[in-house]
């Protein structure tokens, strides 16, 4: 079976427990990937790991080369991509510490290189994006969360904003009216590019703060990092359970 790829976000610089076997510095027609892609073993399974923000230099959400990253993972022949996104919580159940496996996305980003379609293929890439996340991969994540006893929400709408600034309270009220349950900055165009590339893609959203205007404290990176530290351990547990069944 072909390996899965994990795209890590803020707070997941390394995949703990991953025995790195090699690093792939993939050249792409779209420029540089965020960081060399690690190939390694977690338990008895081989997987690829890419940190989308790079390191040690943090690439902000609007400057990530999403096209290069997805193209490179496809070129390695991955069976699918599990993306990890840290998000702010909008609906009441989306409190810091909560995990969401979203089933829908609303894209508020702008000005990002969001398609592989440069108008040169002779056909237009009107991909079907009705269901933005891969059904089978989502079901596998949900089964893994259930069998590991990890509390989570099994569906919800992931709103993706441009960043890097956080939102205003009014913007969050608008996202809530639009039906968004959580808000992040890196879910798009990554998901759409994976669909264009024909690579199954699903996301795990980690709620790290109440979205703007919904909490009782000013939003700080330190507050988010505290939650991230404990929540990323749960995400690792979820990934190990997912990989056990492959
Ligand atoms: N808004 C947007 N992106 C985020 C947030 C947020 O509140 N928290 C973590 N990523």
Coordinates of C-alpha atoms and ligand atoms in Angstrom, one line a residue:
X1 CA 0.0 0.0 0.0
X2 CA 1.3 3.5 -0.8
X3 CA 2.2 5.7 2.2
X4 CA 0.0 8.5 3.5
X5 CA 1.3 12.0 3.9
X6 CA 0.8 14.3 6.8
X7 CA 0.9 18.0 6.4
X8 CA 1.7 19.6 9.8
X9 CA 0.7 23.1 10.8
X10 CA 1.6 25.5 13.6
X11 CA 2.9 23.6 16.6
X12 CA 3.7 20.4 14.8
X13 CA 7.2 20.9 13.6
X14 CA 8.2 17.3 13.9
X15 CA 6.0 14.3 14.1
X16 CA 7.0 12.8 17.4
X17 CA 7.9 9.1 17.2
X18 CA 8.7 9.4 13.5
X19 CA 11.9 7.5 12.7
X20 CA 13.2 9.6 9.8
X21 CA 14.7 7.4 7.0
X22 CA 15.2 10.0 4.3
X23 CA 14.4 13.5 3.3
X24 CA 13.1 14.5 -0.2
X25 CA 14.1 17.9 -1.6
X26 CA 11.6 17.7 -4.4
X27 CA 12.1 20.2 -7.2
X28 CA 8.8 21.4 -8.6
X29 CA 7.6 23.5 -11.6
X30 CA 6.1 25.8 -9.1
X31 CA 9.2 26.6 -7.1
X32 CA 10.3 25.6 -3.6
X33 CA 8.4 23.4 -1.2
X34 CA 8.1 24.6 2.5
X35 CA 10.8 22.2 3.8
X36 CA 12.3 18.9 2.6
X37 CA 9.7 16.1 3.0
X38 CA 10.6 13.6 5.6
X39 CA 10.0 9.9 4.8
X40 CA 9.9 7.8 7.9
X41 CA 8.4 5.0 9.9
X42 CA 5.8 5.5 12.7
X43 CA 5.2 2.1 14.3
X44 CA 5.1 -0.3 11.5
X45 CA 4.0 2.1 8.8
X46 CA 5.9 4.3 6.4
X47 CA 4.7 7.8 5.9
X48 CA 5.7 11.2 4.6
X49 CA 5.7 14.4 6.7
X50 CA 5.8 18.0 5.5
X51 CA 5.6 21.0 7.7
X52 CA 3.7 23.7 5.6
X53 CA 5.2 26.6 7.5
X54 CA 8.8 25.4 7.0
X55 CA 11.3 25.7 9.7
X56 CA 13.3 27.3 11.3
X57 CA 11.8 30.3 9.3
X58 CA 8.0 30.4 9.7
X59 CA 6.3 31.0 6.3
X60 CA 3.1 32.9 6.9
X61 CA -0.1 31.4 5.6
X62 CA -0.4 33.7 2.5
X63 CA 3.2 33.0 1.4
X64 CA 3.1 29.2 1.7
X65 CA 3.8 27.6 -1.7
X66 CA 0.7 25.4 -1.6
X67 CA 1.1 24.4 -5.3
X68 CA 4.7 23.2 -4.8
X69 CA 3.8 21.3 -1.7
X70 CA 0.9 19.4 -3.2
X71 CA 2.8 18.8 -6.5
X72 CA 5.7 17.4 -4.6
X73 CA 3.6 15.0 -2.4
X74 CA 1.8 13.8 -5.5
X75 CA 5.1 13.2 -7.2
X76 CA 6.1 10.9 -4.3
X77 CA 3.0 8.8 -5.0
X78 CA 1.2 9.4 -1.7
X79 CA -2.0 7.5 -1.2
X80 CA -3.6 10.5 0.5
X81 CA -2.9 13.6 2.6
X82 CA -4.1 14.2 6.2
X83 CA -3.7 18.0 6.8
X84 CA -3.5 19.4 10.3
X85 CA -4.8 22.9 10.8
X86 CA -5.0 25.0 13.9
X87 CA -8.1 27.1 14.1
X88 CA -10.2 29.4 16.1
X89 CA -13.5 28.1 17.4
X90 CA -16.8 29.8 16.3
X91 CA -19.7 27.6 17.3
X92 CA -20.2 26.9 21.0
X93 CA -18.9 23.3 21.0
X94 CA -15.7 24.4 19.3
X95 CA -13.8 25.2 22.5
X96 CA -10.0 25.3 22.8
X97 CA -8.8 21.7 22.9
X98 CA -11.6 20.4 20.7
X99 CA -10.9 18.4 17.5
X100 CA -13.0 18.8 14.3
X101 CA -12.9 16.6 11.2
X102 CA -14.5 19.1 8.9
X103 CA -16.7 18.1 6.0
X104 CA -17.1 21.5 4.3
X105 CA -15.0 24.6 3.7
X106 CA -15.6 28.2 2.8
X107 CA -12.7 30.0 1.1
X108 CA -12.2 33.7 2.1
X109 CA -8.6 33.8 0.9
X110 CA -7.5 36.0 -2.0
X111 CA -4.4 36.5 -4.1
X112 CA -2.9 33.0 -3.4
X113 CA -1.8 30.7 -6.3
X114 CA -4.9 28.6 -6.0
X115 CA -4.9 26.3 -9.1
X116 CA -2.7 24.2 -11.2
X117 CA -4.8 25.4 -14.2
X118 CA -2.6 27.9 -16.1
X119 CA -4.9 27.6 -19.1
X120 CA -2.3 25.6 -21.0
X121 CA -3.8 22.1 -20.7
X122 CA -6.4 22.6 -23.4
X123 CA -9.1 21.6 -21.0
X124 CA -10.5 23.6 -18.0
X125 CA -10.0 22.2 -14.5
X126 CA -13.6 22.6 -13.3
X127 CA -13.1 20.1 -10.5
X128 CA -16.1 18.8 -8.6
X129 CA -15.6 20.3 -5.1
X130 CA -19.1 19.8 -3.8
X131 CA -17.6 17.6 -1.1
X132 CA -14.1 19.2 -0.5
X133 CA -12.7 16.4 1.6
X134 CA -12.2 12.8 0.6
X135 CA -15.0 10.6 2.0
X136 CA -13.0 7.5 2.6
X137 CA -10.1 9.3 4.3
X138 CA -12.6 11.2 6.5
X139 CA -14.3 8.0 7.5
X140 CA -10.9 6.4 8.3
X141 CA -10.1 9.4 10.5
X142 CA -13.4 9.2 12.3
X143 CA -13.1 5.5 12.8
X144 CA -9.6 6.1 14.3
X145 CA -10.9 8.8 16.6
X146 CA -13.7 6.6 17.8
X147 CA -11.6 3.6 18.4
X148 CA -9.0 5.6 20.3
X149 CA -11.8 7.3 22.3
X150 CA -10.7 10.8 21.2
X151 CA -13.5 13.4 21.6
X152 CA -14.2 15.1 18.3
X153 CA -16.9 16.6 16.1
X154 CA -17.5 14.5 13.0
X155 CA -18.6 17.3 10.7
X156 CA -18.4 21.1 10.5
X157 CA -17.5 24.0 8.2
X158 CA -13.9 25.3 8.1
X159 CA -13.8 29.0 7.1
X160 CA -10.4 30.0 5.7
X161 CA -9.3 33.6 6.0
X162 CA -6.3 35.3 4.4
X163 CA -4.3 36.2 7.5
X164 CA -1.8 36.6 8.9
X165 CA -3.8 39.0 11.1
X166 CA -6.6 37.5 13.1
X167 CA -10.2 38.5 12.3
X168 CA -12.3 41.4 13.7
X169 CA -15.3 40.5 15.9
X170 CA -17.6 41.6 13.0
X171 CA -15.8 39.3 10.6
X172 CA -16.3 36.4 12.9
X173 CA -20.0 37.3 13.3
X174 CA -20.2 37.2 9.5
X175 CA -18.4 33.8 9.3
X176 CA -20.9 32.5 12.0
X177 CA -23.8 33.7 9.8
X178 CA -22.3 32.0 6.8
X179 CA -22.3 28.8 8.8
X180 CA -18.6 28.5 9.7
X181 CA -17.8 26.4 12.8
X182 CA -14.1 27.2 12.9
X183 CA -11.7 29.6 11.3
X184 CA -8.2 29.0 10.1
X185 CA -5.8 30.4 7.5
X186 CA -4.2 27.4 5.8
X187 CA -7.0 25.1 4.7
X188 CA -7.2 26.7 1.3
X189 CA -6.1 26.5 -1.5
X190 CA -4.4 23.4 -0.2
X191 CA -7.6 21.2 -0.3
X192 CA -8.6 22.4 -3.8
X193 CA -5.1 21.8 -5.2
X194 CA -5.1 18.3 -3.8
X195 CA -8.4 17.7 -5.5
X196 CA -7.1 19.1 -8.8
X197 CA -4.0 16.8 -8.4
X198 CA -6.3 13.8 -7.7
X199 CA -4.9 13.2 -4.3
X200 CA -7.4 12.2 -1.5
X201 CA -7.3 14.9 1.2
X202 CA -8.9 15.3 4.6
X203 CA -8.2 17.7 7.5
X204 CA -8.0 17.5 11.3
X205 CA -8.8 20.9 12.8
X206 CA -7.4 21.6 16.3
X207 CA -9.3 24.5 18.1
X208 CA -6.6 26.6 19.8
X209 CA -8.6 29.7 20.8
X210 CA -12.1 31.2 20.8
X211 CA -12.4 33.2 17.6
X212 CA -12.2 37.0 17.8
X213 CA -14.8 38.6 20.0
X214 CA -16.0 35.3 21.5
X215 CA -13.5 34.8 24.4
X216 CA -12.9 36.9 27.5
X217 CA -9.2 37.5 26.9
X218 CA -7.2 39.2 24.1
X219 CA -5.9 36.6 21.6
X220 CA -2.2 35.9 21.9
X221 CA 0.1 33.5 20.2
X222 CA 1.3 32.3 23.6
X223 CA -2.3 31.3 24.6
X224 CA -2.6 29.3 21.3
X225 CA 0.8 27.6 21.7
X226 CA -0.2 26.4 25.2
X227 CA -3.3 24.6 23.9
X228 CA -1.3 23.4 20.8
X229 CA 1.2 21.6 23.0
X230 CA -1.4 19.4 24.6
X231 CA -3.7 19.1 21.6
X232 CA -0.9 18.1 19.2
X233 CA -0.2 15.1 21.5
X234 CA -3.9 14.0 20.9
X235 CA -3.5 14.5 17.2
X236 CA -0.4 12.2 17.2
X237 CA -2.5 9.6 19.0
X238 CA -5.2 9.9 16.4
X239 CA -2.6 9.5 13.6
X240 CA -1.0 6.5 15.2
X241 CA -4.5 4.9 15.4
X242 CA -5.2 5.8 11.8
X243 CA -1.9 4.2 10.6
X244 CA -2.5 1.0 12.7
X245 CA -5.3 0.1 10.4
X246 CA -3.3 0.6 7.1
Ligands
LIG1 N1 -8.4 32.8 13.2 C1 -7.7 32.4 12.1 N2 -6.8 31.4 12.1 C2 -6.5 30.9 13.3 C3 -7.1 31.2 14.5 C4 -8.1 32.2 14.4 O1 -8.8 32.6 15.4 N3 -6.6 30.5 15.4 C5 -5.7 29.7 14.9 N4 -5.6 29.9 13.5

